[in-house]
Amino acid sequence: MNITPIDVPGYEKVARAEDPESGLVAFIAVHDTTLGPALGGMRLWKYRSEDSAKWDVLRLSRGMTFKSAVARTGLGGGKSVIVADAATKNDALFEAMGRFVDSFNGLYITAEDVNVGIPDLLAVKKQTKYVTGLPRDMGGSGNPSPYTARGTFVGIRSTLRAALGSDDLDGRVVALQGAGSVGFVVGQHLVEHGAKLVVCDVNESNLARARDELKAEIVDPDDIYDVECDVYSPNALGATLNDDTIPRLKCKVVAGAANNQLDDESKHAQQLKERGILYAPDYVINAGGIINVSLELVPGGYDEAAAFKKIDHIGDALTSVYETAKSRDITTHDAAQEVAESVLAEARASAGSGSKEAGTTA
Ligand code: NAD
């Protein structure tokens, strides 16, 4: 396997791997390990170019730094992406990826992400111990998606409370983009509390499940932005809040689990603010999965009750972001960023005190 380091200003370590035998082409980015080893999922996607894969891994890993800082997981920010078609994924590819992950010697710890599930991670684990999110019976904390969904649901409620003065979901309309591992479970929580769903997805079976089990109205993927609703909940891919979509939104709040929702963070957070739409910063609302996984690494091992307690605090974290944004007339993105930067600055100030062990601040 050829592993090539890539120098990226502002990032601790970025590398590209190519393994001719398995066909692997992948990138790992470690953005910042001030708070601990960089933990972030492994995404497999049919990127249109290697440049777009690199762009994705850089954005995603940076987002993980801020996510873990705000959620106080005691972890740093990292991510990995594999450039491949999900239809062709196989164990040899993931074993090669395991060797790539292992070459970071624990600076990067991996987990699930889009198109990468438990069977794939088991192949990764044959080559490296730096894998989290494995099943409970294997000593892991299990699939993080339901925990991300729980945190997202709690976050949707606190966002509605901040925007409309009430988090009652009865009769509220939620436009849900992406009914996959996270989105479907978010939808389940919402429907249980009386919300009505309008769903889009590009995967036929996920769409059918949303229609049949959540009684969702189905719309074309491109029409989701025009749906008259209370909540637009992005739970698919990133950059869906952009110059084209923001003017079309007919919602009161944006609150969903997708990573890197804002195409241009400052500009599009500002556009949402000007339109009077309350935006739940993505890395604050979708921290449930990383919180759950981080508790796998604490001394004493994983405890689900502790995970639920911490995940349910996501609502309070968002409320505090909204209060800051309102009182200072800044965007919710900037308010969240300030929290993350202050946690990082505090850790840097006390550097040398040996606080790099994962989970120690969890
Ligand atoms: P997933 O692959 O299970 O689900 C994504 C869904 O979005 C799929 O059903 C897919 O068909 C659909 N989709 C893809 N492109 C679409 C489009 N253009 N329009 C509509 N639907 C589309 O992935 P997931 O694990 O549910 O993650 C969803 C998002 O949440 C991702 O952005 C991921 O990075 C983020 N996230 C996930 C977790 C987690 O614990 N899984 C944690 C934090 C953030």
CSV table of C-alpha atoms and ligand atoms in Angstrom, one decimal:
chain,number,residue,atom,x,y,z
A,1,MET,CA,0.0,0.0,0.0
A,2,ASN,CA,1.3,3.5,-0.8
A,3,ILE,CA,0.6,6.0,1.9
A,4,THR,CA,1.3,9.6,1.0
A,5,PRO,CA,1.3,12.4,3.5
A,6,ILE,CA,-0.5,15.6,2.4
A,7,ASP,CA,0.4,18.9,4.0
A,8,VAL,CA,-2.8,20.9,4.8
A,9,PRO,CA,-2.4,24.1,6.8
A,10,GLY,CA,-4.4,23.9,10.0
A,11,TYR,CA,-4.5,20.1,10.1
A,12,GLU,CA,-2.3,17.9,12.2
A,13,LYS,CA,-2.0,15.0,9.8
A,14,VAL,CA,-3.6,14.2,6.4
A,15,ALA,CA,-2.7,11.2,4.2
A,16,ARG,CA,-3.9,9.4,1.1
A,17,ALA,CA,-3.6,5.7,0.6
A,18,GLU,CA,-3.7,3.6,-2.5
A,19,ASP,CA,-3.6,-0.1,-2.4
A,20,PRO,CA,-3.5,-1.6,-5.9
A,21,GLU,CA,-4.3,-5.1,-4.7
A,22,SER,CA,-7.7,-4.3,-3.1
A,23,GLY,CA,-8.4,-1.2,-5.2
A,24,LEU,CA,-8.5,1.0,-2.1
A,25,VAL,CA,-8.2,4.8,-2.6
A,26,ALA,CA,-8.8,6.6,0.7
A,27,PHE,CA,-8.0,9.6,2.8
A,28,ILE,CA,-7.7,10.1,6.5
A,29,ALA,CA,-7.6,13.6,8.1
A,30,VAL,CA,-6.7,14.3,11.7
A,31,HIS,CA,-7.7,17.9,12.2
A,32,ASP,CA,-6.9,18.5,15.9
A,33,THR,CA,-6.0,16.3,18.9
A,34,THR,CA,-5.8,19.0,21.6
A,35,LEU,CA,-8.6,17.3,23.5
A,36,GLY,CA,-7.6,13.7,22.8
A,37,PRO,CA,-7.2,11.2,19.9
A,38,ALA,CA,-9.1,12.1,16.8
A,39,LEU,CA,-12.3,10.0,16.5
A,40,GLY,CA,-14.6,10.2,13.5
A,41,GLY,CA,-16.5,7.8,11.2
A,42,MET,CA,-15.4,6.2,8.0
A,43,ARG,CA,-17.4,7.2,5.0
A,44,LEU,CA,-17.6,5.3,1.7
A,45,TRP,CA,-18.8,7.4,-1.3
A,46,LYS,CA,-18.7,7.4,-5.1
A,47,TYR,CA,-16.9,10.8,-5.2
A,48,ARG,CA,-16.8,12.4,-8.6
A,49,SER,CA,-13.1,13.1,-8.1
A,50,GLU,CA,-10.3,12.6,-5.5
A,51,ASP,CA,-10.4,16.3,-4.9
A,52,SER,CA,-14.0,16.2,-3.8
A,53,ALA,CA,-13.2,13.3,-1.5
A,54,LYS,CA,-10.3,15.2,0.1
A,55,TRP,CA,-12.5,18.3,0.4
A,56,ASP,CA,-15.1,16.1,2.2
A,57,VAL,CA,-12.7,14.5,4.6
A,58,LEU,CA,-11.2,17.9,5.5
A,59,ARG,CA,-14.5,19.5,6.3
A,60,LEU,CA,-15.8,16.4,8.1
A,61,SER,CA,-12.7,16.1,10.3
A,62,ARG,CA,-12.7,19.8,11.3
A,63,GLY,CA,-16.4,19.4,12.2
A,64,MET,CA,-15.5,16.5,14.4
A,65,THR,CA,-13.1,18.7,16.4
A,66,PHE,CA,-15.8,21.2,17.2
A,67,LYS,CA,-18.4,18.6,17.8
A,68,SER,CA,-16.3,16.8,20.3
A,69,ALA,CA,-15.3,20.0,21.9
A,70,VAL,CA,-18.8,21.2,22.5
A,71,ALA,CA,-20.0,17.7,23.6
A,72,ARG,CA,-16.9,17.5,25.9
A,73,THR,CA,-16.1,13.9,24.8
A,74,GLY,CA,-12.4,14.2,25.5
A,75,LEU,CA,-11.7,13.4,21.9
A,76,GLY,CA,-10.2,15.3,18.9
A,77,GLY,CA,-11.4,15.6,15.4
A,78,GLY,CA,-10.7,13.2,12.5
A,79,LYS,CA,-12.5,11.4,9.7
A,80,SER,CA,-11.8,9.0,6.9
A,81,VAL,CA,-13.3,8.6,3.4
A,82,ILE,CA,-13.0,5.7,0.9
A,83,VAL,CA,-13.5,6.6,-2.8
A,84,ALA,CA,-15.6,3.7,-4.1
A,85,ASP,CA,-19.0,2.6,-5.2
A,86,ALA,CA,-21.0,1.1,-2.3
A,87,ALA,CA,-22.1,-1.7,-4.7
A,88,THR,CA,-18.6,-2.9,-5.0
A,89,LYS,CA,-17.5,-2.8,-1.4
A,90,ASN,CA,-15.8,-6.0,0.0
A,91,ASP,CA,-13.8,-7.2,3.0
A,92,ALA,CA,-10.4,-6.9,1.2
A,93,LEU,CA,-11.1,-3.2,0.7
A,94,PHE,CA,-11.9,-2.7,4.4
A,95,GLU,CA,-8.9,-4.8,5.5
A,96,ALA,CA,-6.7,-2.5,3.5
A,97,MET,CA,-8.4,0.4,5.1
A,98,GLY,CA,-7.7,-1.2,8.5
A,99,ARG,CA,-4.0,-1.1,7.7
A,100,PHE,CA,-4.3,2.5,6.7
A,101,VAL,CA,-6.0,3.4,10.0
A,102,ASP,CA,-3.4,1.4,11.9
A,103,SER,CA,-0.6,3.4,10.3
A,104,PHE,CA,-1.9,6.4,12.4
A,105,ASN,CA,-0.9,4.5,15.6
A,106,GLY,CA,-4.0,5.6,17.5
A,107,LEU,CA,-3.9,9.2,16.5
A,108,TYR,CA,-7.1,8.4,14.5
A,109,ILE,CA,-9.8,6.1,15.8
A,110,THR,CA,-12.5,5.1,13.3
A,111,ALA,CA,-16.3,4.3,13.5
A,112,GLU,CA,-19.3,3.9,11.2
A,113,ASP,CA,-20.5,6.5,8.7
A,114,VAL,CA,-22.4,6.6,5.4
A,115,ASN,CA,-22.2,3.3,3.6
A,116,VAL,CA,-20.0,1.7,6.3
A,117,GLY,CA,-21.6,-0.7,8.7
A,118,ILE,CA,-20.7,-3.2,11.4
A,119,PRO,CA,-19.6,-6.0,9.0
A,120,ASP,CA,-17.3,-3.6,7.2
A,121,LEU,CA,-15.8,-2.5,10.6
A,122,LEU,CA,-15.2,-6.1,11.5
A,123,ALA,CA,-13.0,-6.4,8.4
A,124,VAL,CA,-11.3,-3.2,9.4
A,125,LYS,CA,-10.7,-4.6,12.9
A,126,LYS,CA,-8.8,-7.5,11.6
A,127,GLN,CA,-6.0,-5.0,10.8
A,128,THR,CA,-6.3,-2.5,13.6
A,129,LYS,CA,-7.5,-2.1,17.2
A,130,TYR,CA,-8.5,1.5,16.6
A,131,VAL,CA,-12.2,0.8,15.8
A,132,THR,CA,-15.2,1.9,17.9
A,133,GLY,CA,-18.9,1.4,17.5
A,134,LEU,CA,-18.8,-2.4,17.3
A,135,PRO,CA,-21.6,-4.5,18.7
A,136,ARG,CA,-22.2,-4.8,22.5
A,137,ASP,CA,-21.2,-8.5,22.6
A,138,MET,CA,-17.9,-7.5,21.1
A,139,GLY,CA,-17.2,-5.0,23.9
A,140,GLY,CA,-18.3,-2.0,21.8
A,141,SER,CA,-21.1,0.5,22.3
A,142,GLY,CA,-23.1,-0.6,19.2
A,143,ASN,CA,-24.3,1.3,16.2
A,144,PRO,CA,-24.2,5.0,17.1
A,145,SER,CA,-27.1,5.9,14.7
A,146,PRO,CA,-30.0,5.5,17.2
A,147,TYR,CA,-28.0,7.7,19.7
A,148,THR,CA,-27.4,10.3,17.1
A,149,ALA,CA,-31.1,10.2,16.3
A,150,ARG,CA,-32.1,10.5,20.0
A,151,GLY,CA,-29.9,13.6,20.4
A,152,THR,CA,-31.3,15.1,17.1
A,153,PHE,CA,-34.8,14.6,18.4
A,154,VAL,CA,-34.0,16.3,21.7
A,155,GLY,CA,-32.4,19.1,19.7
A,156,ILE,CA,-35.4,19.5,17.4
A,157,ARG,CA,-37.5,20.1,20.4
A,158,SER,CA,-35.2,22.6,22.0
A,159,THR,CA,-34.9,24.4,18.7
A,160,LEU,CA,-38.7,24.7,18.4
A,161,ARG,CA,-38.9,25.9,22.0
A,162,ALA,CA,-36.4,28.6,21.3
A,163,ALA,CA,-38.0,29.6,18.0
A,164,LEU,CA,-41.7,29.3,18.8
A,165,GLY,CA,-41.9,29.1,22.6
A,166,SER,CA,-43.2,25.5,22.6
A,167,ASP,CA,-41.7,22.1,21.8
A,168,ASP,CA,-45.1,20.5,21.4
A,169,LEU,CA,-44.8,18.4,18.3
A,170,ASP,CA,-48.5,17.5,17.9
A,171,GLY,CA,-49.5,18.4,14.4
A,172,ARG,CA,-46.1,20.0,13.5
A,173,VAL,CA,-44.9,19.3,10.0
A,174,VAL,CA,-41.3,18.1,9.5
A,175,ALA,CA,-39.7,17.9,6.1
A,176,LEU,CA,-37.2,15.1,6.6
A,177,GLN,CA,-34.4,14.8,4.0
A,178,GLY,CA,-32.9,11.3,4.2
A,179,ALA,CA,-34.6,8.4,6.0
A,180,GLY,CA,-31.5,6.3,6.6
A,181,SER,CA,-30.0,4.9,9.8
A,182,VAL,CA,-30.4,8.2,11.6
A,183,GLY,CA,-33.2,10.0,9.7
A,184,PHE,CA,-35.6,7.1,10.0
A,185,VAL,CA,-35.2,6.9,13.8
A,186,VAL,CA,-35.5,10.7,14.1
A,187,GLY,CA,-38.8,10.2,12.1
A,188,GLN,CA,-40.0,7.5,14.5
A,189,HIS,CA,-39.4,9.8,17.6
A,190,LEU,CA,-41.2,12.6,15.8
A,191,VAL,CA,-44.2,10.5,14.7
A,192,GLU,CA,-44.5,9.0,18.3
A,193,HIS,CA,-44.9,12.6,19.5
A,194,GLY,CA,-47.6,13.5,16.9
A,195,ALA,CA,-45.6,15.2,14.1
A,196,LYS,CA,-46.4,14.7,10.5
A,197,LEU,CA,-43.6,13.8,8.1
A,198,VAL,CA,-42.8,14.8,4.5
A,199,VAL,CA,-39.9,12.6,3.5
A,200,CYS,CA,-37.5,12.4,0.5
A,201,ASP,CA,-34.8,9.9,-0.1
A,202,VAL,CA,-32.9,8.5,-3.1
A,203,ASN,CA,-33.0,5.0,-1.8
A,204,GLU,CA,-36.3,3.2,-2.7
A,205,SER,CA,-36.4,0.8,0.2
A,206,ASN,CA,-35.7,3.5,2.8
A,207,LEU,CA,-38.5,5.5,1.1
A,208,ALA,CA,-40.9,2.6,1.3
A,209,ARG,CA,-40.1,2.1,5.0
A,210,ALA,CA,-40.8,5.8,5.7
A,211,ARG,CA,-44.1,5.7,3.8
A,212,ASP,CA,-45.3,2.4,5.3
A,213,GLU,CA,-44.1,2.7,8.9
A,214,LEU,CA,-44.1,6.4,9.5
A,215,LYS,CA,-47.1,7.2,7.3
A,216,ALA,CA,-44.9,9.9,5.6
A,217,GLU,CA,-45.9,11.8,2.6
A,218,ILE,CA,-43.2,11.3,0.0
A,219,VAL,CA,-41.8,14.1,-2.2
A,220,ASP,CA,-39.0,14.2,-4.9
A,221,PRO,CA,-35.6,14.9,-3.4
A,222,ASP,CA,-35.4,18.3,-5.1
A,223,ASP,CA,-38.8,19.3,-3.8
A,224,ILE,CA,-38.1,18.9,-0.1
A,225,TYR,CA,-36.8,22.6,0.1
A,226,ASP,CA,-40.2,23.9,-1.0
A,227,VAL,CA,-42.3,22.0,1.6
A,228,GLU,CA,-44.4,24.3,3.8
A,229,CYS,CA,-43.3,23.0,7.3
A,230,ASP,CA,-42.2,23.8,10.8
A,231,VAL,CA,-38.9,22.0,10.6
A,232,TYR,CA,-36.6,21.2,7.8
A,233,SER,CA,-34.5,18.3,9.0
A,234,PRO,CA,-31.5,17.4,6.9
A,235,ASN,CA,-30.4,13.8,7.5
A,236,ALA,CA,-28.7,12.9,4.3
A,237,LEU,CA,-25.5,14.5,3.0
A,238,GLY,CA,-23.8,17.9,3.6
A,239,ALA,CA,-24.0,21.3,2.0
A,240,THR,CA,-27.7,21.2,1.4
A,241,LEU,CA,-28.0,24.7,2.9
A,242,ASN,CA,-26.7,26.9,0.0
A,243,ASP,CA,-27.5,29.8,-2.3
A,244,ASP,CA,-30.1,27.8,-4.2
A,245,THR,CA,-31.9,26.2,-1.3
A,246,ILE,CA,-32.1,28.8,1.5
A,247,PRO,CA,-34.3,31.2,-0.4
A,248,ARG,CA,-36.7,28.3,-1.1
A,249,LEU,CA,-37.1,27.1,2.5
A,250,LYS,CA,-40.6,27.5,4.1
A,251,CYS,CA,-39.7,26.4,7.6
A,252,LYS,CA,-39.3,28.0,11.0
A,253,VAL,CA,-36.3,26.0,12.0
A,254,VAL,CA,-33.5,23.9,10.5
A,255,ALA,CA,-32.6,21.0,12.7
A,256,GLY,CA,-31.2,17.7,11.5
A,257,ALA,CA,-28.3,15.2,11.9
A,258,ALA,CA,-26.4,15.7,8.6
A,259,ASN,CA,-22.8,16.8,8.9
A,260,ASN,CA,-21.6,20.1,7.4
A,261,GLN,CA,-25.1,21.3,6.4
A,262,LEU,CA,-23.9,24.8,5.5
A,263,ASP,CA,-22.2,25.0,2.1
A,264,ASP,CA,-20.4,28.2,3.2
A,265,GLU,CA,-20.6,28.3,7.0
A,266,SER,CA,-20.6,32.1,7.7
A,267,LYS,CA,-22.5,33.2,4.7
A,268,HIS,CA,-25.3,30.6,4.9
A,269,ALA,CA,-25.7,30.9,8.7
A,270,GLN,CA,-26.1,34.6,8.1
A,271,GLN,CA,-28.7,34.0,5.3
A,272,LEU,CA,-30.7,31.8,7.5
A,273,LYS,CA,-30.6,34.3,10.3
A,274,GLU,CA,-31.8,37.1,7.9
A,275,ARG,CA,-34.7,34.9,6.8
A,276,GLY,CA,-35.7,34.4,10.5
A,277,ILE,CA,-35.0,30.7,10.4
A,278,LEU,CA,-33.4,29.3,13.5
A,279,TYR,CA,-30.5,27.0,12.6
A,280,ALA,CA,-29.4,24.2,15.0
A,281,PRO,CA,-25.7,24.0,14.4
A,282,ASP,CA,-25.1,20.6,12.9
A,283,TYR,CA,-22.2,19.5,15.1
A,284,VAL,CA,-24.1,20.4,18.3
A,285,ILE,CA,-27.3,18.7,17.5
A,286,ASN,CA,-25.8,15.5,15.9
A,287,ALA,CA,-23.3,14.8,18.7
A,288,GLY,CA,-25.3,11.8,20.2
A,289,GLY,CA,-23.3,9.2,18.3
A,290,ILE,CA,-19.9,10.5,19.2
A,291,ILE,CA,-21.0,11.0,22.8
A,292,ASN,CA,-22.1,7.3,22.9
A,293,VAL,CA,-18.9,6.1,21.3
A,294,SER,CA,-16.7,8.2,23.5
A,295,LEU,CA,-18.1,6.5,26.6
A,296,GLU,CA,-16.7,3.2,25.2
A,297,LEU,CA,-13.2,4.6,25.9
A,298,VAL,CA,-13.7,5.8,29.5
A,299,PRO,CA,-12.2,3.9,32.3
A,300,GLY,CA,-14.8,1.4,33.6
A,301,GLY,CA,-16.3,0.9,30.1
A,302,TYR,CA,-19.5,1.7,28.4
A,303,ASP,CA,-22.7,2.5,30.3
A,304,GLU,CA,-25.9,3.2,28.3
A,305,ALA,CA,-27.6,5.1,31.1
A,306,ALA,CA,-24.7,7.5,31.3
A,307,ALA,CA,-24.8,7.9,27.5
A,308,PHE,CA,-28.5,8.8,27.5
A,309,LYS,CA,-28.0,11.3,30.3
A,310,LYS,CA,-25.2,13.0,28.4
A,311,ILE,CA,-27.1,12.9,25.0
A,312,ASP,CA,-30.2,14.5,26.6
A,313,HIS,CA,-28.0,17.5,27.5
A,314,ILE,CA,-27.7,18.3,23.8
A,315,GLY,CA,-31.0,20.2,24.3
A,316,ASP,CA,-29.4,22.4,26.9
A,317,ALA,CA,-26.3,22.9,24.9
A,318,LEU,CA,-28.4,24.2,22.0
A,319,THR,CA,-30.5,26.4,24.3
A,320,SER,CA,-27.4,28.0,25.6
A,321,VAL,CA,-26.2,28.6,22.0
A,322,TYR,CA,-29.5,30.2,21.1
A,323,GLU,CA,-29.4,32.5,24.1
A,324,THR,CA,-25.9,33.6,23.2
A,325,ALA,CA,-26.8,34.2,19.6
A,326,LYS,CA,-29.9,36.2,20.5
A,327,SER,CA,-28.3,38.3,23.2
A,328,ARG,CA,-25.3,39.2,21.0
A,329,ASP,CA,-27.2,39.3,17.7
A,330,ILE,CA,-24.8,36.8,16.1
A,331,THR,CA,-25.6,33.6,14.1
A,332,THR,CA,-26.1,30.4,15.9
A,333,HIS,CA,-23.2,29.0,14.0
A,334,ASP,CA,-20.9,31.7,15.4
A,335,ALA,CA,-22.3,31.2,18.9
A,336,ALA,CA,-21.5,27.4,18.7
A,337,GLN,CA,-18.1,28.1,17.3
A,338,GLU,CA,-17.3,30.3,20.2
A,339,VAL,CA,-18.2,27.5,22.7
A,340,ALA,CA,-16.0,25.1,20.8
A,341,GLU,CA,-13.1,27.5,20.5
A,342,SER,CA,-13.3,28.3,24.2
A,343,VAL,CA,-13.2,24.6,25.2
A,344,LEU,CA,-10.1,24.2,22.9
A,345,ALA,CA,-8.4,27.3,24.2
A,346,GLU,CA,-8.9,26.2,27.8
A,347,ALA,CA,-7.4,22.8,27.0
A,348,ARG,CA,-4.4,24.4,25.2
A,349,ALA,CA,-3.9,26.7,28.2
A,350,SER,CA,-3.7,23.7,30.5
A,351,ALA,CA,-1.7,21.6,28.0
A,352,GLY,CA,1.0,19.5,29.7
A,353,SER,CA,-1.3,18.4,32.4
A,354,GLY,CA,-1.7,15.0,30.6
A,355,SER,CA,-5.3,15.4,29.7
A,356,LYS,CA,-5.1,13.7,26.3
A,357,GLU,CA,-6.6,10.4,27.3
A,358,ALA,CA,-9.9,9.8,25.5
A,359,GLY,CA,-13.0,10.2,27.7
A,360,THR,CA,-11.3,12.0,30.6
A,361,THR,CA,-13.5,15.0,30.2
A,362,ALA,CA,-16.6,13.1,29.2
B,1,NAD,P1,-27.4,6.6,5.9
B,1,NAD,O1,-26.6,6.3,4.7
B,1,NAD,O2,-27.9,5.5,6.7
B,1,NAD,O3,-28.6,7.5,5.5
B,1,NAD,C1,-28.5,8.6,4.6
B,1,NAD,C2,-29.8,8.6,3.8
B,1,NAD,O4,-29.8,9.7,3.0
B,1,NAD,C3,-30.0,7.3,2.9
B,1,NAD,O5,-31.3,6.8,3.1
B,1,NAD,C4,-29.7,7.9,1.6
B,1,NAD,O6,-30.4,7.2,0.5
B,1,NAD,C5,-30.3,9.3,1.7
B,1,NAD,N1,-29.8,10.3,0.7
B,1,NAD,C6,-28.6,10.3,0.1
B,1,NAD,N2,-28.6,11.4,-0.8
B,1,NAD,C7,-29.8,11.9,-0.7
B,1,NAD,C8,-30.4,13.0,-1.4
B,1,NAD,N3,-29.7,13.7,-2.3
B,1,NAD,N4,-31.7,13.3,-1.1
B,1,NAD,C9,-32.4,12.6,-0.2
B,1,NAD,N5,-31.9,11.6,0.5
B,1,NAD,C10,-30.6,11.2,0.2
B,1,NAD,O7,-26.5,7.6,6.8
B,1,NAD,P2,-26.7,8.0,8.3
B,1,NAD,O8,-25.8,7.3,9.2
B,1,NAD,O9,-28.2,8.0,8.6
B,1,NAD,O10,-26.2,9.5,8.3
B,1,NAD,C11,-27.0,10.6,7.8
B,1,NAD,C12,-26.3,11.9,8.0
B,1,NAD,O11,-26.0,12.1,9.4
B,1,NAD,C13,-24.8,12.0,7.4
B,1,NAD,O12,-24.6,13.3,7.0
B,1,NAD,C14,-23.9,11.6,8.5
B,1,NAD,O13,-22.6,12.1,8.3
B,1,NAD,C15,-24.6,12.3,9.6
B,1,NAD,N6,-24.3,11.8,10.9
B,1,NAD,C16,-24.5,10.4,11.2
B,1,NAD,C17,-24.2,9.9,12.4
B,1,NAD,C18,-24.5,8.5,12.8
B,1,NAD,O14,-24.4,8.2,14.0
B,1,NAD,N7,-24.8,7.6,11.8
B,1,NAD,C19,-23.7,10.8,13.4
B,1,NAD,C20,-23.5,12.1,13.1
B,1,NAD,C21,-23.8,12.6,11.9
